[in-house]
PDB file of C-alpha atoms and ligand atoms in Angstrom:
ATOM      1  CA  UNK S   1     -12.145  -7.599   9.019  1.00 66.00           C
ATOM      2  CA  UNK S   2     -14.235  -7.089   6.291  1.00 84.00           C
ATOM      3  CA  UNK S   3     -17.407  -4.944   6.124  1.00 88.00           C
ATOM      4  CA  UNK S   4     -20.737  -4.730   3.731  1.00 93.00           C
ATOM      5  CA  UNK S   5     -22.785  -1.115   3.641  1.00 95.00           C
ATOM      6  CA  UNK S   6     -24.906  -0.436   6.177  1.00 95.00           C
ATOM      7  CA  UNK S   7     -27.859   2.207   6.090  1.00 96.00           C
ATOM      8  CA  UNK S   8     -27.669   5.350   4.572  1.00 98.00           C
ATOM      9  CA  UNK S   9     -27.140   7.960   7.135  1.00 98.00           C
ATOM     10  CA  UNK S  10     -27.005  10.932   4.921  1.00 98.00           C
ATOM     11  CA  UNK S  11     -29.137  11.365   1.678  1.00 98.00           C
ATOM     12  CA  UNK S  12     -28.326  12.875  -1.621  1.00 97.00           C
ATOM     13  CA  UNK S  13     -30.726  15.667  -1.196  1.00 98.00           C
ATOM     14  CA  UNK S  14     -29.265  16.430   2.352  1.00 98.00           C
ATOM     15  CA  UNK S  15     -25.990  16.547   0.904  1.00 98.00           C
ATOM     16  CA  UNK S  16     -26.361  18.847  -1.618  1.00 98.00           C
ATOM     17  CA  UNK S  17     -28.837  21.289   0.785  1.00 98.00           C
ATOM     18  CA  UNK S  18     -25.884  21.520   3.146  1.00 98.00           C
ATOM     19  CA  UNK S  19     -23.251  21.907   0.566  1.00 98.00           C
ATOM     20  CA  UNK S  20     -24.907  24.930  -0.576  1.00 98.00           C
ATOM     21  CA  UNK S  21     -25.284  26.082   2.586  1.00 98.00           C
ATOM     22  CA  UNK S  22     -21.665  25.917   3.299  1.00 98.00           C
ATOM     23  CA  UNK S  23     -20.884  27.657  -0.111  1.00 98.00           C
ATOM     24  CA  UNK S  24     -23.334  30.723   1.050  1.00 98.00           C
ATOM     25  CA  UNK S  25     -21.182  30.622   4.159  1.00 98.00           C
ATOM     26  CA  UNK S  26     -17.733  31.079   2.745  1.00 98.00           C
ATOM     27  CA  UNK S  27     -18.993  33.579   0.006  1.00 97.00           C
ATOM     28  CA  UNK S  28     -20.464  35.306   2.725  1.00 97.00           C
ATOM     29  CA  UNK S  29     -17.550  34.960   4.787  1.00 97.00           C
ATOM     30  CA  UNK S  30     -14.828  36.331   2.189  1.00 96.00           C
ATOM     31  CA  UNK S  31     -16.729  38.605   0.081  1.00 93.00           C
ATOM     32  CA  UNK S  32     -14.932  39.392  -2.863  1.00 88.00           C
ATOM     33  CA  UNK S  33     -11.494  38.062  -1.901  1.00 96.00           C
ATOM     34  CA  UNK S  34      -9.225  35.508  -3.777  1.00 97.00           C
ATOM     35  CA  UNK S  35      -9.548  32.046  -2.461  1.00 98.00           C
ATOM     36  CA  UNK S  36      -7.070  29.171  -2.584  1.00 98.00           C
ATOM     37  CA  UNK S  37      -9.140  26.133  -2.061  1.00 98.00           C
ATOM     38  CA  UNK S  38      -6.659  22.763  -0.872  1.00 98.00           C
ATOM     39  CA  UNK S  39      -8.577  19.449  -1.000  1.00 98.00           C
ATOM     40  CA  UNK S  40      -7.128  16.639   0.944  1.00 96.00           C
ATOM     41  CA  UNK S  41      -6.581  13.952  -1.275  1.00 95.00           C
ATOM     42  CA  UNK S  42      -8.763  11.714  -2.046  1.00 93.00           C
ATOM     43  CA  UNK S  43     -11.801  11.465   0.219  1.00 95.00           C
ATOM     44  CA  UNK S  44     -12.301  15.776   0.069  1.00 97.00           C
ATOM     45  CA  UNK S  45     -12.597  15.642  -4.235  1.00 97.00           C
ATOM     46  CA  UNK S  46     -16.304  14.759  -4.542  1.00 98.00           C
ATOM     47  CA  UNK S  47     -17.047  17.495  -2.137  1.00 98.00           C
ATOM     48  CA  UNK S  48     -14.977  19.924  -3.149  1.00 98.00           C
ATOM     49  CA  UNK S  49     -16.047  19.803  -7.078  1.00 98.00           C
ATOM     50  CA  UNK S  50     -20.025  20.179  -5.584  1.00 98.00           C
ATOM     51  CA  UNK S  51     -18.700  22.886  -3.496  1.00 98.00           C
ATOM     52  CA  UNK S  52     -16.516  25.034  -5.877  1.00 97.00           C
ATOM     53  CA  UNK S  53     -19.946  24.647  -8.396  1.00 97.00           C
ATOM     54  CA  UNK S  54     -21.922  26.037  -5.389  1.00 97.00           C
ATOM     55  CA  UNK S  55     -19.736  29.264  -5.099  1.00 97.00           C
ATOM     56  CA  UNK S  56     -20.558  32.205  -6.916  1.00 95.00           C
ATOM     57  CA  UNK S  57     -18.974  32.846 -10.489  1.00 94.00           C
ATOM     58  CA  UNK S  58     -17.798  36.425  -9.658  1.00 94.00           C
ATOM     59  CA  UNK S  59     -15.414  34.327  -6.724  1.00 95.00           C
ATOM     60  CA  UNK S  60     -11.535  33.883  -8.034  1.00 96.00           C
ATOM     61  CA  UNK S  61     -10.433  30.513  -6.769  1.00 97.00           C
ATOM     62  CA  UNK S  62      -7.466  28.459  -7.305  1.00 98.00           C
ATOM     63  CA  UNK S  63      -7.773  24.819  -6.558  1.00 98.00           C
ATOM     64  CA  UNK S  64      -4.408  22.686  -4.786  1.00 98.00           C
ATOM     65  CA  UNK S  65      -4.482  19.665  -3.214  1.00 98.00           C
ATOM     66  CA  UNK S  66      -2.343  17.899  -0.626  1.00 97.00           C
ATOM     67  CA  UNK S  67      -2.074  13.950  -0.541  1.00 94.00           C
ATOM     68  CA  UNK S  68      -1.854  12.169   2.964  1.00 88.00           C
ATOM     69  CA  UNK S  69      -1.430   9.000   3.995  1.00 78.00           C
ATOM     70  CA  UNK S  70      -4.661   7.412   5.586  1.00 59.00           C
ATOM     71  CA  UNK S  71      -5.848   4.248   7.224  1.00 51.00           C
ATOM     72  CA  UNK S  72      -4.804   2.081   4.667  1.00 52.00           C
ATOM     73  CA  UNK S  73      -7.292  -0.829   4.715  1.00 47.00           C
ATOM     74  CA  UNK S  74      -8.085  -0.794   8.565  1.00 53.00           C
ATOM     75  CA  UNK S  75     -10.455   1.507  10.070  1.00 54.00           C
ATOM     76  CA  UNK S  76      -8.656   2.789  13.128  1.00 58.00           C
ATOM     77  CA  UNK S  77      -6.383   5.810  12.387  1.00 60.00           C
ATOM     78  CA  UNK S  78      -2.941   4.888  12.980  1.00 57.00           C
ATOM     79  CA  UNK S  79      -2.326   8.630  14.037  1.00 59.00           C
ATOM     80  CA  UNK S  80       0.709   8.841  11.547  1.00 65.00           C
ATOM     81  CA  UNK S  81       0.245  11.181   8.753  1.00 79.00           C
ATOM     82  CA  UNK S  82       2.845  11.752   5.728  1.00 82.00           C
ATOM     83  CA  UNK S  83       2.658  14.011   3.005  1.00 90.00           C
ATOM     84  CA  UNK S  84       2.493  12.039  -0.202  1.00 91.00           C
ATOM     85  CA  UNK S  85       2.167  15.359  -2.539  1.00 96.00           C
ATOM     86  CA  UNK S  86       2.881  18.733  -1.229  1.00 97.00           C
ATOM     87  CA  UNK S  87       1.268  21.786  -2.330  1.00 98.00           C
ATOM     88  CA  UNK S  88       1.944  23.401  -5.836  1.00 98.00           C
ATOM     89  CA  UNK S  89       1.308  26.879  -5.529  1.00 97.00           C
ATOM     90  CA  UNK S  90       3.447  29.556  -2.932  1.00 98.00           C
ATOM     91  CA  UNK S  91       0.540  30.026   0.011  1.00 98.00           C
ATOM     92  CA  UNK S  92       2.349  33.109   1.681  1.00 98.00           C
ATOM     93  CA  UNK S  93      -0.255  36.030   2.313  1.00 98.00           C
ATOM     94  CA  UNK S  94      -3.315  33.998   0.418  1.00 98.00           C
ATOM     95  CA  UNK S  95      -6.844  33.260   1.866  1.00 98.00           C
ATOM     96  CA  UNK S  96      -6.573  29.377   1.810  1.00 98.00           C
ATOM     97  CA  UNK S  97      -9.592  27.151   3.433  1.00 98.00           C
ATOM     98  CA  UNK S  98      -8.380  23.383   3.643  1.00 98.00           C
ATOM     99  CA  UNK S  99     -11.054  21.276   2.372  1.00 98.00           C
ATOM    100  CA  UNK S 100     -11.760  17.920   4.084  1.00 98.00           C
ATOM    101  CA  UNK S 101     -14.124  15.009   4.252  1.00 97.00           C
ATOM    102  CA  UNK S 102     -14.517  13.927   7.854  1.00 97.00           C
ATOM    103  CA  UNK S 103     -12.358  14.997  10.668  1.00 96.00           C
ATOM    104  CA  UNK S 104     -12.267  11.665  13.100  1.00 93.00           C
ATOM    105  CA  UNK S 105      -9.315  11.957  15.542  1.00 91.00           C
ATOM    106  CA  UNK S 106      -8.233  15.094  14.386  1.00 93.00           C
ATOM    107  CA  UNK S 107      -4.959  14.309  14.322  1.00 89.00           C
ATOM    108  CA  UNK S 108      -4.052  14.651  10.676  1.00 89.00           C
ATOM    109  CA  UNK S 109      -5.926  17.962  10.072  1.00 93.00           C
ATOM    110  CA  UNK S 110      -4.045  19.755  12.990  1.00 91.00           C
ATOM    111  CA  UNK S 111      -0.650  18.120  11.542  1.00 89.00           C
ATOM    112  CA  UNK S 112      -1.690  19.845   8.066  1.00 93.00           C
ATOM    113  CA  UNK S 113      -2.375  22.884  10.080  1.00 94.00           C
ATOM    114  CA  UNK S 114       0.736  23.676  11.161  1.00 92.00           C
ATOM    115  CA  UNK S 115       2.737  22.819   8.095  1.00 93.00           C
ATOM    116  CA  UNK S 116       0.573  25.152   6.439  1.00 96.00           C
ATOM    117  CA  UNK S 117       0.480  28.172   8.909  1.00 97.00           C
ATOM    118  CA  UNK S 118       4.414  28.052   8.693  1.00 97.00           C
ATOM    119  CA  UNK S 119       3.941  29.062   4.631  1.00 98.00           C
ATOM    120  CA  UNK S 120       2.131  32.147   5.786  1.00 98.00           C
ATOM    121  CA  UNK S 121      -1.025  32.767   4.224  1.00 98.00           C
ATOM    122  CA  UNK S 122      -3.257  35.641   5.262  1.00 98.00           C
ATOM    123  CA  UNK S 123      -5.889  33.253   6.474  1.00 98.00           C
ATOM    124  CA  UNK S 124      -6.409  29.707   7.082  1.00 98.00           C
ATOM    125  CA  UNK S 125      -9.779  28.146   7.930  1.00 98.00           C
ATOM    126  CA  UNK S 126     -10.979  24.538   7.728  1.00 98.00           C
ATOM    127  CA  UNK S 127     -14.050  23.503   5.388  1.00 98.00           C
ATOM    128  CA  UNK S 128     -15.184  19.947   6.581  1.00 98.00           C
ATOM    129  CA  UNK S 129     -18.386  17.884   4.992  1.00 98.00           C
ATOM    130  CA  UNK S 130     -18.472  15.521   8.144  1.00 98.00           C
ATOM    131  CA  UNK S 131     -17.162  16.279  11.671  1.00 98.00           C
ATOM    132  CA  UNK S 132     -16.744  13.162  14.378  1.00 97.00           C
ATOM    133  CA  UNK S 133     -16.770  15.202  17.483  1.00 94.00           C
ATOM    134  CA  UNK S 134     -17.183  12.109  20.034  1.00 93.00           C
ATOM    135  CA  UNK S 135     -13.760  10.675  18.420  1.00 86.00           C
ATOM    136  CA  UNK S 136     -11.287  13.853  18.985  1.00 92.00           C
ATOM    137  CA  UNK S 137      -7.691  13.876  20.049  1.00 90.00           C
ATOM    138  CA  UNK S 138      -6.951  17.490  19.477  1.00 92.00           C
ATOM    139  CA  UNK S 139      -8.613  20.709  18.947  1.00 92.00           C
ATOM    140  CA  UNK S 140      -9.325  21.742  15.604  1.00 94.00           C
ATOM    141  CA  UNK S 141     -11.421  24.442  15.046  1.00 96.00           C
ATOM    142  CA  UNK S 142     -13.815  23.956  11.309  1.00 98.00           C
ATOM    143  CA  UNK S 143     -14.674  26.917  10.868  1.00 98.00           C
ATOM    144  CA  UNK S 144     -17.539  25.397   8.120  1.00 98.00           C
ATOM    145  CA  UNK S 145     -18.865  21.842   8.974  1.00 98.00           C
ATOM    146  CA  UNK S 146     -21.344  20.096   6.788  1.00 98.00           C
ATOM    147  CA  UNK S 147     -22.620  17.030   9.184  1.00 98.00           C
ATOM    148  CA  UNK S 148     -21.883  16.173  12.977  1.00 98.00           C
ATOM    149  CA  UNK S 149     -21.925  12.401  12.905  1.00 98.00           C
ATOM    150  CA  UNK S 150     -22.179   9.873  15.616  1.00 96.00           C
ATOM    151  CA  UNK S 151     -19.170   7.438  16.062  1.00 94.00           C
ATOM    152  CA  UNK S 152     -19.733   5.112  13.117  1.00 94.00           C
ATOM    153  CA  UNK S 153     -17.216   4.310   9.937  1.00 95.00           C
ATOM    154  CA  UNK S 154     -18.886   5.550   6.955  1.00 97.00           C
ATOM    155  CA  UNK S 155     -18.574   5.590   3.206  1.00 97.00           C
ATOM    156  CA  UNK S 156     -20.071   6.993  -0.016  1.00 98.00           C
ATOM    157  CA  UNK S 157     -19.761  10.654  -1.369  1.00 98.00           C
ATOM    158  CA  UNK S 158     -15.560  10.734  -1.949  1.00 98.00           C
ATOM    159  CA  UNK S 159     -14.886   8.464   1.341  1.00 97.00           C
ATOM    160  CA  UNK S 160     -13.986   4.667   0.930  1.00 95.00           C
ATOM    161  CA  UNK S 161     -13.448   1.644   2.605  1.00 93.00           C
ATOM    162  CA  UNK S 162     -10.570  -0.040   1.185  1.00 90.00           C
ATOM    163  CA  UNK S 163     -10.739   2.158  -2.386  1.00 90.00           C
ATOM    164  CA  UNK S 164     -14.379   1.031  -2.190  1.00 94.00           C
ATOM    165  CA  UNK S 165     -17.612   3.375  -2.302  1.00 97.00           C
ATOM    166  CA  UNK S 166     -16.122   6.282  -3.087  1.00 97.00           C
ATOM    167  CA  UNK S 167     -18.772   6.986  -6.295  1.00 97.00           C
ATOM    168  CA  UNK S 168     -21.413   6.617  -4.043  1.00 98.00           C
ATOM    169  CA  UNK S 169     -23.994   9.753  -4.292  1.00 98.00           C
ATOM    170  CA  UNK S 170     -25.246   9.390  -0.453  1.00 98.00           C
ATOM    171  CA  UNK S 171     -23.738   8.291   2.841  1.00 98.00           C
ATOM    172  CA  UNK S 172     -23.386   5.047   4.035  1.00 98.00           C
ATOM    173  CA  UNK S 173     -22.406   3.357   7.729  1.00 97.00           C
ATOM    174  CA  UNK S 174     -20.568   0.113   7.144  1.00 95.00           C
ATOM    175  CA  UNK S 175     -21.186  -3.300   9.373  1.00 91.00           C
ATOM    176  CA  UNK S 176     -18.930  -5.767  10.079  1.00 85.00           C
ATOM    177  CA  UNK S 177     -19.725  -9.154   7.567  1.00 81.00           C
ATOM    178  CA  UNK S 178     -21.055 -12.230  10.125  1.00 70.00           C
TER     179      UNK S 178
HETATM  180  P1  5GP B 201      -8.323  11.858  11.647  1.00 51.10           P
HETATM  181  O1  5GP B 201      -6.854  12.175  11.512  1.00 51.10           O
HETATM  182  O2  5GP B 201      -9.164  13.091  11.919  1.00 51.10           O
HETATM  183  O3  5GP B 201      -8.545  10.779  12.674  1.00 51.10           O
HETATM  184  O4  5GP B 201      -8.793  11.170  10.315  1.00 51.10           O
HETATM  185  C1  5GP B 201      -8.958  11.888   9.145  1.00 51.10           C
HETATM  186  C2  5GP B 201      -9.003  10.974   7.970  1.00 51.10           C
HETATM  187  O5  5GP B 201      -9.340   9.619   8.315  1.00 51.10           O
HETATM  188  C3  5GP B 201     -10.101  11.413   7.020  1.00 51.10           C
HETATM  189  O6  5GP B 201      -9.629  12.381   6.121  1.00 51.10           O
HETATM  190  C4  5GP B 201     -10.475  10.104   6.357  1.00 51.10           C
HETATM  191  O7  5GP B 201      -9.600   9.850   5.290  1.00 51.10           O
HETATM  192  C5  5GP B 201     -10.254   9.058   7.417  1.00 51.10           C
HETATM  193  N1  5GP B 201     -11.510   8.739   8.127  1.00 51.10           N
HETATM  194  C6  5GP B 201     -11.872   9.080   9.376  1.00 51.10           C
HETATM  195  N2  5GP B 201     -13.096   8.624   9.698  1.00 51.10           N
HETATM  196  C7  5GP B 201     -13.542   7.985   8.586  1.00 51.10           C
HETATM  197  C8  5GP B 201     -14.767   7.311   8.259  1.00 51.10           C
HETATM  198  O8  5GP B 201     -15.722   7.198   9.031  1.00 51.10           O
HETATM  199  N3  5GP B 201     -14.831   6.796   7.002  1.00 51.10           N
HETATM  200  C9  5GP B 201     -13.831   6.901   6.094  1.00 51.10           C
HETATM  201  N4  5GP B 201     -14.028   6.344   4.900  1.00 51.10           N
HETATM  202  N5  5GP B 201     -12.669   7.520   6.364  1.00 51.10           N
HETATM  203  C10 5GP B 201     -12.523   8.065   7.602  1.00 51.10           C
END
């Protein structure tokens, strides 16, 4: 199938409102404690740089990232997940939020979830821009979401189509191409 952008759903100004927000949120949330802060490679990196800049400067945070396989070029998730690059730094007895663009199904946050509660840390919580509630095969529970969103593929702000979109400052929907 291929697809062309749609209409934006979220703007740039939204975007960065609720990013702050969310930054407010976790500072509020951990005080003065040591963060480790694990994108989800690659669609969590644009939000995750505007986040980190959002946090206050007093804040210690170390950055990690995992890499996961995704849909490949189709849109439906295949519901297989595979780490493609594991975690750097030891996680036992930190404060780690997981930091992800859109949780669809579910399925491959709540695989990450247990992997990473086996390591130990002293907390885990999720940090997700865009949540697609209507979509869910298994309970996760984001403990910061940016966006519900209805059931619609979308691109722009770190999330692609196909490698495509991803430097795109707002949100898009995609439609199929007649
Ligand atoms: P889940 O395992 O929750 O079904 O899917 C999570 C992953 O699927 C996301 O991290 C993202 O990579 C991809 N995904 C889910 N929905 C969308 C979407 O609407 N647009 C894009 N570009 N990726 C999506």
């Amino acid at each position: 199938m291929n697809f062309e952008l749609g209409d934006v759903l979220i703007r740039r100004e939204d975007i960065g409102q609720r990013v702050r927000e969310m930054a407010s949120d976790i500072s509020s949330a951990y005080g003065d404690k040591e963060l480790v802060l694990v994108g989800v490679l690659k669609g969590a990196v644009v939000f995750l740089s505007d986040l980190i800049r959002s946090l206050p400067v007093s804040m210690v945070i170390e950055l990690d990232f995992l890499g996961v396989s995704s849909y490949g070029s189709s849109t439906e998730s295949s519901g297989v997940v595979r780490i493609i690059k594991d975690l750097d730094i030891n996680i036992s007895g930190r404060n780690v939020i997981v930091v992800e663009d859109i949780v669809d199904t579910g399925l491959t946050l709540s695989y990450l979830m247990n992997i990473l509660r086996e390591r130990d840390p002293e907390t885990l919580d999720v940090c997700a821009l865009l949540d697609k509630p209507s979509r869910r095969k298994t309970d996760i529970d984001i403990a910061f979401r940016g966006f519900e969103i209805p059931d619609e593929f979308v691109v722009g702000y770190g999330l692609d189509y196909s490698g495509k979109w991803r430097n795109l400052p707002e949100i898009y929907t995609v439609t199929e191409k007649s």
